[in-house]
């Protein structure tokens, strides 16, 4: 007897070749997502979009629903080049056009007897007059797939960017009004106001390596741009204890001193790496009690050395893809790692960090539902799992899929970080820069993303996949993108004059500010913070005449 797997979908069409007026008259992106199975399907987003606006007579029919033995599908007509389809509804959605096949544009871990929600998307490289969007099981089991509440919603490039900017303006910025008065509380019209942002609230940083030590040009370049760092390899077990019992934190200590001296926050990466290839060679030869003693010693040593120094710890890196320790120490090994790390450093946020979660949905080991399922399993066993780490090693980014996956992860109400962002070196540097900007804009504009880290530590021979500069710190195309966005995502310097109410207002990025008010030859200053929220921040300055 066949299992019946129901799920409902949302599809969002992003049309990249159309133009819109500067006044936004298009749809607003709907970030709705679900992780639980529903007894009844929800209503389609956008009222179904294109699927609900089929012509009654004449005109173009955009989609035809088909139901076949191997799964339901839609025939989509007149798809245009540079068109992104974002949708939501282990089922996999795929797309086949005349020119190419998109292996996976969305997945959901569907359950029998209830409605699961799938959300994903794709970008066409060539126009298509007739394409098939189809849904299939990934493990070959004989199942019946039912669809409900499909939605297909078009967005132009300008509309998609408008949605990004709207989210940035509402979640990354806040209004502030400066009030100036004399010592008696009388309003002072015509006072000159100078506002300067002195620090940013949003953590934006990069990996660093030991190559930064003693390298003043590298240090100056880094400090000028970033407020967050992560050590590329220097905290990993094979780096701190290459030979059993010979623990050496000299390099990581020096890197931490650089971070502290420049008021930069740092992520702890990592305590353990489940990939045996990156486990110390001597530890790979241990089993049972000997290995347990070695891992206990590793955690205790590392936590004692760096308690309260790092804001995060990647506890058991890439545990969705590898299981070295659980194979050797049993299924509770990971649980033990998290429990011990939390007891040793209770103020640090503990992350589950992995790849191919937002980069693709083709990797069955790390689909969004697989990630959520593993995280919940650990939480149910008492693990203090506080953070979602998305490595973000992209080749060709699928932007609506990326956004849809983050939408779904956001339902967990945990901090989400893009932890190792880069673009594959299989692409030329100009293409890397284009894709990097797309990924960074998607990440920064999503309200649930709490920080972004680039994986661009510089070595004499280059970087892991993508460098921002050459060895003389001259920007490469990706470096130009980063500098452009850093400039765009800061308030910088604002200057104005108080009005008849003695007030001056701006809309600034979240962070710390210094404000100076000048009236005649008298000056007063203060500092304030913009921490987010819909309410306007009010700051009062009193000038003694």
Short mmCIF file of C-alpha atoms in Angstrom, two decimals:
data_model
loop_
_atom_site.label_atom_id
_atom_site.label_comp_id
_atom_site.label_asym_id
_atom_site.label_seq_id
_atom_site.Cartn_x
_atom_site.Cartn_y
_atom_site.Cartn_z
CA UNK A 1 0.00 0.00 0.00
CA UNK A 2 1.30 3.43 -0.90
CA UNK A 3 1.95 6.10 1.73
CA UNK A 4 0.20 9.37 0.93
CA UNK A 5 2.48 12.36 1.47
CA UNK A 6 0.61 15.69 1.36
CA UNK A 7 2.32 19.06 1.25
CA UNK A 8 1.53 22.56 0.10
CA UNK A 9 3.76 24.92 -1.86
CA UNK A 10 4.45 28.57 -2.52
CA UNK A 11 6.21 29.63 -5.68
CA UNK A 12 7.54 33.14 -6.16
CA UNK A 13 8.50 34.20 -9.66
CA UNK A 14 11.31 36.75 -9.90
CA UNK A 15 11.39 38.32 -13.37
CA UNK A 16 14.73 39.95 -13.95
CA UNK A 17 14.17 41.66 -17.29
CA UNK A 18 11.19 43.92 -16.55
CA UNK A 19 11.36 47.51 -15.36
CA UNK A 20 9.31 49.15 -12.64
CA UNK A 21 8.77 52.76 -11.71
CA UNK A 22 10.72 54.25 -8.79
CA UNK A 23 7.44 54.21 -6.84
CA UNK A 24 7.02 50.65 -5.64
CA UNK A 25 3.76 49.15 -6.82
CA UNK A 26 4.73 45.50 -6.70
CA UNK A 27 4.18 42.74 -4.14
CA UNK A 28 5.90 42.64 -0.78
CA UNK A 29 7.84 39.46 -0.10
CA UNK A 30 6.06 37.13 2.34
CA UNK A 31 8.52 35.43 4.71
CA UNK A 32 5.91 33.02 6.06
CA UNK A 33 7.28 29.54 6.72
CA UNK A 34 6.35 26.50 8.78
CA UNK A 35 8.31 23.62 10.25
CA UNK A 36 5.43 21.73 11.81
CA UNK A 37 3.03 19.46 9.94
CA UNK A 38 -0.48 20.91 9.59
CA UNK A 39 -3.75 18.99 9.82
CA UNK A 40 -5.13 21.22 7.06
CA UNK A 41 -3.18 23.12 4.38
CA UNK A 42 -2.77 26.84 4.93
CA UNK A 43 -4.09 29.33 2.40
CA UNK A 44 -1.66 30.02 -0.46
CA UNK A 45 0.55 33.05 -0.08
CA UNK A 46 -0.17 35.95 -2.42
CA UNK A 47 -3.58 34.32 -2.96
CA UNK A 48 -1.82 31.89 -5.24
CA UNK A 49 -0.13 34.53 -7.38
CA UNK A 50 0.06 33.43 -11.01
CA UNK A 51 -1.66 30.13 -10.26
CA UNK A 52 -4.76 31.98 -9.08
CA UNK A 53 -4.85 34.41 -11.99
CA UNK A 54 -5.37 31.98 -14.84
CA UNK A 55 -7.30 33.55 -17.77
CA UNK A 56 -10.94 32.58 -18.10
CA UNK A 57 -10.80 32.88 -21.86
CA UNK A 58 -8.01 33.91 -24.19
CA UNK A 59 -4.70 35.28 -22.91
CA UNK A 60 -1.75 33.24 -21.69
CA UNK A 61 -2.18 30.31 -19.34
CA UNK A 62 0.87 30.44 -17.09
CA UNK A 63 0.66 26.97 -15.53
CA UNK A 64 -1.07 23.66 -15.99
CA UNK A 65 -1.22 21.15 -13.11
CA UNK A 66 -0.51 17.50 -13.99
CA UNK A 67 -0.69 14.38 -11.82
CA UNK A 68 1.32 11.34 -12.83
CA UNK A 69 2.44 8.07 -11.29
CA UNK A 70 5.88 9.41 -10.43
CA UNK A 71 4.58 12.59 -8.82
CA UNK A 72 2.63 15.79 -9.49
CA UNK A 73 4.02 18.53 -11.70
CA UNK A 74 3.25 21.89 -13.30
CA UNK A 75 3.78 22.90 -16.90
CA UNK A 76 5.03 26.52 -16.82
CA UNK A 77 4.80 28.66 -19.93
CA UNK A 78 6.89 31.62 -21.09
CA UNK A 79 9.60 31.66 -18.44
CA UNK A 80 12.16 34.39 -19.08
CA UNK A 81 15.93 34.47 -18.75
CA UNK A 82 17.27 35.80 -15.42
CA UNK A 83 14.00 34.78 -13.81
CA UNK A 84 14.10 33.58 -10.21
CA UNK A 85 11.32 31.33 -8.93
CA UNK A 86 10.97 31.16 -5.18
CA UNK A 87 8.41 28.76 -3.79
CA UNK A 88 7.31 26.95 -0.66
CA UNK A 89 4.73 24.43 -0.25
CA UNK A 90 12.01 14.26 2.08
CA UNK A 91 10.06 15.65 -1.26
CA UNK A 92 12.26 17.37 -3.80
CA UNK A 93 11.11 19.93 -6.34
CA UNK A 94 12.99 20.03 -9.66
CA UNK A 95 12.65 22.04 -12.85
CA UNK A 96 13.23 20.92 -16.42
CA UNK A 97 13.39 23.38 -19.32
CA UNK A 98 14.34 22.92 -22.97
CA UNK A 99 17.94 23.83 -22.11
CA UNK A 100 18.70 22.52 -18.65
CA UNK A 101 17.52 20.66 -15.57
CA UNK A 102 17.61 22.16 -12.09
CA UNK A 103 18.13 19.12 -9.87
CA UNK A 104 16.77 20.69 -6.70
CA UNK A 105 14.95 23.95 -6.18
CA UNK A 106 13.38 23.07 -2.84
CA UNK A 107 12.91 20.19 -0.42
CA UNK A 108 10.69 19.28 2.49
CA UNK A 109 10.88 16.35 4.89
CA UNK A 110 7.25 15.36 4.39
CA UNK A 111 5.30 13.19 6.82
CA UNK A 112 2.38 10.93 6.09
CA UNK A 113 -1.08 12.12 7.12
CA UNK A 114 -0.41 15.84 7.50
CA UNK A 115 0.54 18.81 5.34
CA UNK A 116 4.23 19.74 5.10
CA UNK A 117 5.43 23.12 3.82
CA UNK A 118 7.95 23.39 1.00
CA UNK A 119 9.66 26.63 0.06
CA UNK A 120 12.44 27.14 -2.46
CA UNK A 121 13.32 28.70 -5.79
CA UNK A 122 15.44 28.89 -8.92
CA UNK A 123 16.97 31.26 -11.44
CA UNK A 124 16.76 30.58 -15.18
CA UNK A 125 19.87 31.00 -17.29
CA UNK A 126 17.96 30.82 -20.55
CA UNK A 127 14.39 31.74 -21.54
CA UNK A 128 11.91 28.88 -21.76
CA UNK A 129 8.60 28.63 -23.59
CA UNK A 130 7.55 25.50 -21.71
CA UNK A 131 9.05 24.08 -18.51
CA UNK A 132 8.01 21.38 -16.09
CA UNK A 133 8.12 21.88 -12.34
CA UNK A 134 7.84 18.44 -10.77
CA UNK A 135 7.90 16.89 -7.32
CA UNK A 136 9.36 13.53 -6.41
CA UNK A 137 10.49 11.41 -3.52
CA UNK A 138 14.27 11.26 -3.02
CA UNK A 139 14.63 7.78 -1.53
CA UNK A 140 12.79 5.76 -4.17
CA UNK A 141 9.90 4.70 -1.94
CA UNK A 142 6.49 4.14 -3.51
CA UNK A 143 4.45 7.07 -2.25
CA UNK A 144 1.55 9.24 -3.32
CA UNK A 145 2.28 12.98 -3.30
CA UNK A 146 -0.61 15.39 -2.91
CA UNK A 147 -0.33 19.15 -3.50
CA UNK A 148 -2.35 21.99 -2.04
CA UNK A 149 -2.17 25.80 -1.96
CA UNK A 150 0.42 26.32 -4.70
CA UNK A 151 1.48 29.91 -5.35
CA UNK A 152 3.63 31.48 -8.03
CA UNK A 153 4.42 35.16 -7.56
CA UNK A 154 6.50 37.31 -9.95
CA UNK A 155 9.03 39.90 -8.78
CA UNK A 156 11.19 42.08 -10.99
CA UNK A 157 14.81 42.71 -10.03
CA UNK A 158 13.86 46.18 -8.88
CA UNK A 159 10.98 44.81 -6.81
CA UNK A 160 13.23 42.22 -5.21
CA UNK A 161 15.79 44.91 -4.36
CA UNK A 162 13.01 47.14 -3.02
CA UNK A 163 11.99 44.35 -0.66
CA UNK A 164 15.59 43.98 0.51
CA UNK A 165 15.92 47.71 1.13
CA UNK A 166 12.58 47.83 2.92
CA UNK A 167 13.73 45.08 5.30
CA UNK A 168 17.08 46.81 5.86
CA UNK A 169 15.36 50.12 6.62
CA UNK A 170 12.89 48.54 9.03
CA UNK A 171 15.22 46.10 10.82
CA UNK A 172 18.77 47.46 10.50
CA UNK A 173 17.98 51.16 11.07
CA UNK A 174 16.15 53.33 13.56
CA UNK A 175 14.94 56.93 13.71
CA UNK A 176 16.52 59.31 16.22
CA UNK A 177 15.57 62.87 17.13
CA UNK A 178 18.09 65.20 18.76
CA UNK A 179 16.56 67.91 20.99
CA UNK A 180 18.67 70.96 21.87
CA UNK A 181 17.79 73.38 24.65
CA UNK A 182 19.48 75.86 26.95
CA UNK A 183 20.01 75.21 30.66
CA UNK A 184 16.49 76.48 31.35
CA UNK A 185 14.90 74.03 28.90
CA UNK A 186 14.20 76.63 26.21
CA UNK A 187 14.28 75.24 22.67
CA UNK A 188 17.23 76.34 20.58
CA UNK A 189 16.43 76.77 16.91
CA UNK A 190 19.41 77.02 14.54
CA UNK A 191 21.87 74.95 16.54
CA UNK A 192 24.31 73.02 14.35
CA UNK A 193 24.18 69.24 14.84
CA UNK A 194 27.01 66.86 13.93
CA UNK A 195 26.32 63.14 14.26
CA UNK A 196 28.96 60.46 13.75
CA UNK A 197 28.50 56.70 13.94
CA UNK A 198 31.41 55.37 15.98
CA UNK A 199 30.57 51.65 15.91
CA UNK A 200 28.18 49.31 14.14
CA UNK A 201 25.73 47.00 15.83
CA UNK A 202 25.69 44.34 13.08
CA UNK A 203 28.71 41.99 13.22
CA UNK A 204 30.40 41.83 9.82
CA UNK A 205 33.78 40.19 9.71
CA UNK A 206 36.17 37.71 8.20
CA UNK A 207 38.38 34.78 9.02
CA UNK A 208 41.96 35.61 9.91
CA UNK A 209 45.03 33.39 9.99
CA UNK A 210 48.36 33.56 11.80
CA UNK A 211 49.62 35.48 8.76
CA UNK A 212 48.10 38.59 10.36
CA UNK A 213 50.56 38.46 13.28
CA UNK A 214 53.28 41.08 12.91
CA UNK A 215 51.82 42.13 9.57
CA UNK A 216 50.82 45.76 10.11
CA UNK A 217 49.45 46.36 6.59
CA UNK A 218 47.16 43.32 7.03
CA UNK A 219 46.13 44.40 10.52
CA UNK A 220 45.38 47.97 9.47
CA UNK A 221 43.41 46.78 6.46
CA UNK A 222 41.35 44.39 8.60
CA UNK A 223 40.63 46.78 11.48
CA UNK A 224 39.51 49.51 9.09
CA UNK A 225 36.74 47.26 7.79
CA UNK A 226 35.60 44.60 10.22
CA UNK A 227 34.21 44.38 13.73
CA UNK A 228 34.24 40.58 13.98
CA UNK A 229 36.78 37.82 13.38
CA UNK A 230 37.12 34.06 13.39
CA UNK A 231 40.38 32.11 13.43
CA UNK A 232 40.58 30.06 10.27
CA UNK A 233 42.50 27.04 11.64
CA UNK A 234 44.45 28.12 14.70
CA UNK A 235 41.93 26.92 17.34
CA UNK A 236 41.31 23.54 15.73
CA UNK A 237 42.47 20.50 17.64
CA UNK A 238 45.10 19.51 15.09
CA UNK A 239 46.62 23.03 15.42
CA UNK A 240 46.68 23.30 19.22
CA UNK A 241 47.68 19.69 19.97
CA UNK A 242 49.46 18.21 16.94
CA UNK A 243 51.12 15.64 19.23
CA UNK A 244 49.27 14.03 22.10
CA UNK A 245 49.79 15.85 25.36
CA UNK A 246 51.73 18.73 23.77
CA UNK A 247 49.16 21.54 23.86
CA UNK A 248 50.31 24.90 22.51
CA UNK A 249 48.09 28.00 22.40
CA UNK A 250 50.86 30.47 21.55
CA UNK A 251 49.56 31.39 18.09
CA UNK A 252 45.89 31.57 19.07
CA UNK A 253 46.80 33.64 22.15
CA UNK A 254 48.62 36.16 19.97
CA UNK A 255 45.71 36.33 17.55
CA UNK A 256 43.32 36.90 20.44
CA UNK A 257 45.50 39.74 21.70
CA UNK A 258 45.17 41.41 18.29
CA UNK A 259 41.40 40.96 18.43
CA UNK A 260 41.15 42.37 21.96
CA UNK A 261 43.42 45.34 21.25
CA UNK A 262 41.16 46.42 18.41
CA UNK A 263 37.82 45.81 20.17
CA UNK A 264 36.81 43.10 17.71
CA UNK A 265 34.51 40.25 18.72
CA UNK A 266 35.53 36.71 17.78
CA UNK A 267 33.83 33.38 17.13
CA UNK A 268 35.39 30.19 18.50
CA UNK A 269 35.95 27.75 15.63
CA UNK A 270 35.97 24.89 16.48
CA UNK A 271 36.08 22.52 19.44
CA UNK A 272 35.71 19.32 17.42
CA UNK A 273 35.42 18.56 13.72
CA UNK A 274 33.46 15.43 12.90
CA UNK A 275 35.38 14.92 9.66
CA UNK A 276 38.17 12.43 10.56
CA UNK A 277 40.41 14.05 7.95
CA UNK A 278 40.69 17.10 10.23
CA UNK A 279 41.04 15.18 13.49
CA UNK A 280 44.62 14.93 14.83
CA UNK A 281 46.32 11.86 13.38
CA UNK A 282 47.17 10.55 16.84
CA UNK A 283 43.52 10.86 17.96
CA UNK A 284 42.30 8.87 14.97
CA UNK A 285 44.22 5.89 16.31
CA UNK A 286 42.47 5.99 19.69
CA UNK A 287 39.32 4.13 20.61
CA UNK A 288 37.04 3.70 23.58
CA UNK A 289 38.31 4.93 26.94
CA UNK A 290 41.50 6.40 25.46
CA UNK A 291 39.60 8.54 22.94
CA UNK A 292 37.06 9.60 25.57
CA UNK A 293 39.88 10.74 27.85
CA UNK A 294 41.48 12.66 24.97
CA UNK A 295 38.30 14.52 24.01
CA UNK A 296 37.56 15.35 27.67
CA UNK A 297 41.06 16.75 28.00
CA UNK A 298 40.61 18.77 24.80
CA UNK A 299 37.39 20.43 25.96
CA UNK A 300 38.69 21.17 29.46
CA UNK A 301 41.97 22.58 28.18
CA UNK A 302 40.39 24.76 25.49
CA UNK A 303 37.59 26.06 27.73
CA UNK A 304 39.95 26.80 30.61
CA UNK A 305 42.23 28.73 28.26
CA UNK A 306 39.49 30.77 26.59
CA UNK A 307 36.51 30.91 28.93
CA UNK A 308 34.40 34.02 28.14
CA UNK A 309 36.77 35.11 25.36
CA UNK A 310 34.72 34.01 22.33
CA UNK A 311 31.11 34.95 21.69
CA UNK A 312 30.37 31.61 19.98
CA UNK A 313 31.68 28.08 19.83
CA UNK A 314 31.20 25.76 16.87
CA UNK A 315 31.06 22.68 19.05
CA UNK A 316 30.92 19.70 16.70
CA UNK A 317 31.66 21.05 13.23
CA UNK A 318 29.82 19.60 10.21
CA UNK A 319 28.02 16.94 12.23
CA UNK A 320 25.35 16.54 9.53
CA UNK A 321 27.96 15.19 7.12
CA UNK A 322 30.40 13.35 9.37
CA UNK A 323 30.19 11.32 12.58
CA UNK A 324 33.72 10.32 13.58
CA UNK A 325 33.13 10.74 17.31
CA UNK A 326 29.67 9.20 17.47
CA UNK A 327 30.98 6.14 15.61
CA UNK A 328 33.82 5.76 18.12
CA UNK A 329 32.18 6.95 21.34
CA UNK A 330 28.51 6.20 20.80
CA UNK A 331 25.38 8.19 19.83
CA UNK A 332 25.59 10.47 22.88
CA UNK A 333 29.06 11.80 22.06
CA UNK A 334 27.78 15.04 20.55
CA UNK A 335 25.40 15.53 23.47
CA UNK A 336 28.37 15.22 25.82
CA UNK A 337 30.37 17.81 23.83
CA UNK A 338 27.60 20.40 24.05
CA UNK A 339 26.88 19.76 27.72
CA UNK A 340 30.54 20.07 28.68
CA UNK A 341 31.06 23.20 26.56
CA UNK A 342 28.04 24.87 28.14
CA UNK A 343 29.16 24.06 31.67
CA UNK A 344 32.66 25.32 30.92
CA UNK A 345 31.62 28.55 29.17
CA UNK A 346 27.93 29.19 29.97
CA UNK A 347 27.85 32.68 28.45
CA UNK A 348 29.03 31.56 25.01
CA UNK A 349 26.46 30.79 22.30
CA UNK A 350 26.85 27.21 21.09
CA UNK A 351 26.41 26.70 17.35
CA UNK A 352 25.63 23.82 15.04
CA UNK A 353 27.72 24.76 11.99
CA UNK A 354 27.44 23.03 8.62
CA UNK A 355 27.64 23.43 4.85
CA UNK A 356 25.14 22.95 2.02
CA UNK A 357 22.23 24.13 4.12
CA UNK A 358 21.59 27.41 2.28
CA UNK A 359 23.95 26.79 -0.64
CA UNK A 360 21.80 24.05 -2.20
CA UNK A 361 19.00 21.63 -1.43
CA UNK A 362 20.56 18.75 -3.38
CA UNK A 363 22.61 17.52 -0.41
CA UNK A 364 20.28 15.12 1.45
CA UNK A 365 22.56 15.23 4.50
CA UNK A 366 21.91 18.91 5.14
CA UNK A 367 18.50 19.97 3.84
CA UNK A 368 16.80 22.60 5.96
CA UNK A 369 14.47 20.01 7.52
CA UNK A 370 17.38 17.66 8.25
CA UNK A 371 19.16 20.51 10.03
CA UNK A 372 16.05 21.37 12.03
CA UNK A 373 15.39 17.72 12.91
CA UNK A 374 18.93 17.19 14.22
CA UNK A 375 18.87 20.43 16.18
CA UNK A 376 15.56 19.54 17.82
CA UNK A 377 16.82 16.07 18.63
CA UNK A 378 19.75 17.56 20.52
CA UNK A 379 17.54 20.10 22.27
CA UNK A 380 15.13 17.38 23.40
CA UNK A 381 18.09 15.60 24.99
CA UNK A 382 18.94 18.71 26.99
CA UNK A 383 21.59 20.27 24.75
CA UNK A 384 22.02 24.04 25.10
CA UNK A 385 21.85 24.67 21.37
CA UNK A 386 21.67 28.41 20.91
CA UNK A 387 22.82 29.23 17.37
CA UNK A 388 22.41 28.26 13.73
CA UNK A 389 25.64 28.36 11.73
CA UNK A 390 25.31 28.40 7.94
CA UNK A 391 28.74 28.10 6.32
CA UNK A 392 27.60 29.57 2.98
CA UNK A 393 30.28 28.27 0.61
CA UNK A 394 28.52 29.13 -2.66
CA UNK A 395 29.24 28.43 -6.27
CA UNK A 396 26.20 29.87 -8.08
CA UNK A 397 23.83 31.18 -5.38
CA UNK A 398 20.14 30.44 -5.66
CA UNK A 399 18.82 33.58 -3.97
CA UNK A 400 15.13 32.74 -3.48
CA UNK A 401 16.10 29.29 -2.19
CA UNK A 402 18.56 30.90 0.22
CA UNK A 403 15.91 33.29 1.49
CA UNK A 404 13.29 30.55 1.75
CA UNK A 405 15.60 28.32 3.80
CA UNK A 406 16.46 31.15 6.18
CA UNK A 407 12.73 31.89 6.48
CA UNK A 408 12.19 28.33 7.65
CA UNK A 409 15.15 28.34 10.05
CA UNK A 410 13.93 31.66 11.47
CA UNK A 411 10.86 29.91 12.87
CA UNK A 412 13.16 28.35 15.48
CA UNK A 413 13.80 31.81 17.01
CA UNK A 414 17.54 31.21 17.34
CA UNK A 415 20.38 33.49 16.19
CA UNK A 416 21.38 32.75 12.60
CA UNK A 417 24.87 33.54 11.30
CA UNK A 418 26.39 33.14 7.88
CA UNK A 419 29.69 31.83 9.21
CA UNK A 420 32.06 31.15 6.28
CA UNK A 421 30.86 33.09 3.25
CA UNK A 422 32.79 32.77 0.01
CA UNK A 423 32.31 32.04 -3.69
CA UNK A 424 34.00 29.10 -5.41
CA UNK A 425 37.40 29.67 -7.02
CA UNK A 426 36.14 27.73 -10.04
CA UNK A 427 34.63 31.06 -11.12
CA UNK A 428 36.55 34.08 -12.35
CA UNK A 429 37.10 36.99 -9.96
CA UNK A 430 34.50 39.27 -11.56
CA UNK A 431 31.83 36.57 -11.32
CA UNK A 432 32.85 35.86 -7.72
CA UNK A 433 32.24 39.53 -6.91
CA UNK A 434 28.81 39.55 -8.54
CA UNK A 435 27.67 36.49 -6.63
CA UNK A 436 29.24 37.69 -3.38
CA UNK A 437 27.22 40.90 -3.50
CA UNK A 438 24.03 38.91 -4.08
CA UNK A 439 24.70 36.65 -1.10
CA UNK A 440 25.66 39.51 1.22
CA UNK A 441 22.57 41.54 0.32
CA UNK A 442 20.33 38.53 0.93
CA UNK A 443 21.97 37.88 4.29
CA UNK A 444 22.04 41.45 5.55
CA UNK A 445 18.45 42.13 4.51
CA UNK A 446 17.03 39.08 6.27
CA UNK A 447 15.86 40.18 9.75
CA UNK A 448 16.81 36.85 11.32
CA UNK A 449 20.47 36.92 10.27
CA UNK A 450 22.47 38.21 13.23
CA UNK A 451 25.94 38.32 11.70
CA UNK A 452 28.01 37.60 8.59
CA UNK A 453 31.55 36.22 8.45
CA UNK A 454 33.61 35.96 5.26
CA UNK A 455 35.98 33.02 4.79
CA UNK A 456 38.76 35.14 3.28
CA UNK A 457 41.84 34.73 5.49
CA UNK A 458 44.86 35.82 3.44
CA UNK A 459 47.92 33.62 2.91
CA UNK A 460 50.96 34.17 0.67
CA UNK A 461 49.55 31.55 -1.69
CA UNK A 462 46.05 33.07 -1.64
CA UNK A 463 42.84 32.18 0.19
CA UNK A 464 40.68 29.10 0.66
CA UNK A 465 38.37 29.97 -2.23
CA UNK A 466 38.14 33.74 -2.56
CA UNK A 467 40.41 36.65 -1.63
CA UNK A 468 39.35 40.25 -1.14
CA UNK A 469 42.81 41.67 -1.96
CA UNK A 470 46.11 40.68 -3.45
CA UNK A 471 49.18 40.25 -1.23
CA UNK A 472 49.82 44.01 -1.35
CA UNK A 473 46.26 44.71 -0.09
CA UNK A 474 45.06 46.11 -3.38
CA UNK A 475 41.38 45.30 -3.75
CA UNK A 476 40.25 42.49 -6.01
CA UNK A 477 36.68 42.73 -7.39
CA UNK A 478 35.26 40.99 -4.31
CA UNK A 479 37.10 43.46 -2.10
CA UNK A 480 35.49 46.33 -4.00
CA UNK A 481 32.08 44.77 -3.31
CA UNK A 482 32.79 44.47 0.41
CA UNK A 483 34.01 48.07 0.65
CA UNK A 484 30.96 49.31 -1.27
CA UNK A 485 28.54 47.50 1.02
CA UNK A 486 30.37 48.53 4.18
CA UNK A 487 30.01 52.13 3.06
CA UNK A 488 26.37 51.63 2.13
CA UNK A 489 25.50 49.96 5.43
CA UNK A 490 26.74 52.69 7.74
CA UNK A 491 25.38 56.10 8.65
CA UNK A 492 28.75 57.77 8.50
CA UNK A 493 28.55 61.50 9.24
CA UNK A 494 25.34 63.52 9.36
CA UNK A 495 25.10 67.29 9.78
CA UNK A 496 22.13 69.61 10.06
CA UNK A 497 20.44 72.45 11.93
CA UNK A 498 17.70 72.27 14.56
CA UNK A 499 14.23 73.40 13.49
CA UNK A 500 11.77 75.71 15.26
CA UNK A 501 11.21 72.98 17.84
CA UNK A 502 14.93 72.78 18.57
CA UNK A 503 15.04 69.33 16.99
CA UNK A 504 16.92 67.50 14.24
CA UNK A 505 16.12 63.95 13.10
CA UNK A 506 17.88 61.25 11.07
CA UNK A 507 17.34 57.58 10.24
CA UNK A 508 20.54 55.73 11.17
CA UNK A 509 21.97 52.23 11.09
CA UNK A 510 22.02 50.47 14.44
CA UNK A 511 25.10 51.15 16.52
CA UNK A 512 26.84 53.68 18.75
CA UNK A 513 26.88 57.41 17.95
CA UNK A 514 28.50 60.63 19.08
CA UNK A 515 26.52 63.85 18.63
CA UNK A 516 27.78 67.43 19.00
CA UNK A 517 25.52 70.49 19.19
CA UNK A 518 26.94 73.98 18.56
CA UNK A 519 25.17 77.29 19.15
CA UNK A 520 27.26 80.39 18.60
CA UNK A 521 30.54 79.69 20.36
CA UNK A 522 29.03 77.18 22.79
CA UNK A 523 29.24 73.43 22.30
CA UNK A 524 27.90 70.35 24.04
CA UNK A 525 28.09 66.67 23.12
CA UNK A 526 26.86 63.25 24.17
CA UNK A 527 26.66 59.68 22.95
CA UNK A 528 23.69 57.45 22.24
CA UNK A 529 22.87 53.98 20.92
CA UNK A 530 20.45 52.85 18.25
CA UNK A 531 19.44 49.32 19.23
CA UNK A 532 16.48 48.67 16.96
CA UNK A 533 12.72 48.88 17.24
CA UNK A 534 9.92 50.84 15.65
CA UNK A 535 10.00 53.64 18.20
CA UNK A 536 12.00 56.80 17.57
CA UNK A 537 14.98 57.29 19.86
CA UNK A 538 15.03 60.71 21.59
CA UNK A 539 18.26 62.33 22.76
CA UNK A 540 18.42 65.68 24.60
CA UNK A 541 21.44 67.99 24.68
CA UNK A 542 21.62 71.02 26.98
CA UNK A 543 23.89 73.95 26.05
CA UNK A 544 24.91 76.45 28.73
CA UNK A 545 24.93 79.96 27.25
#
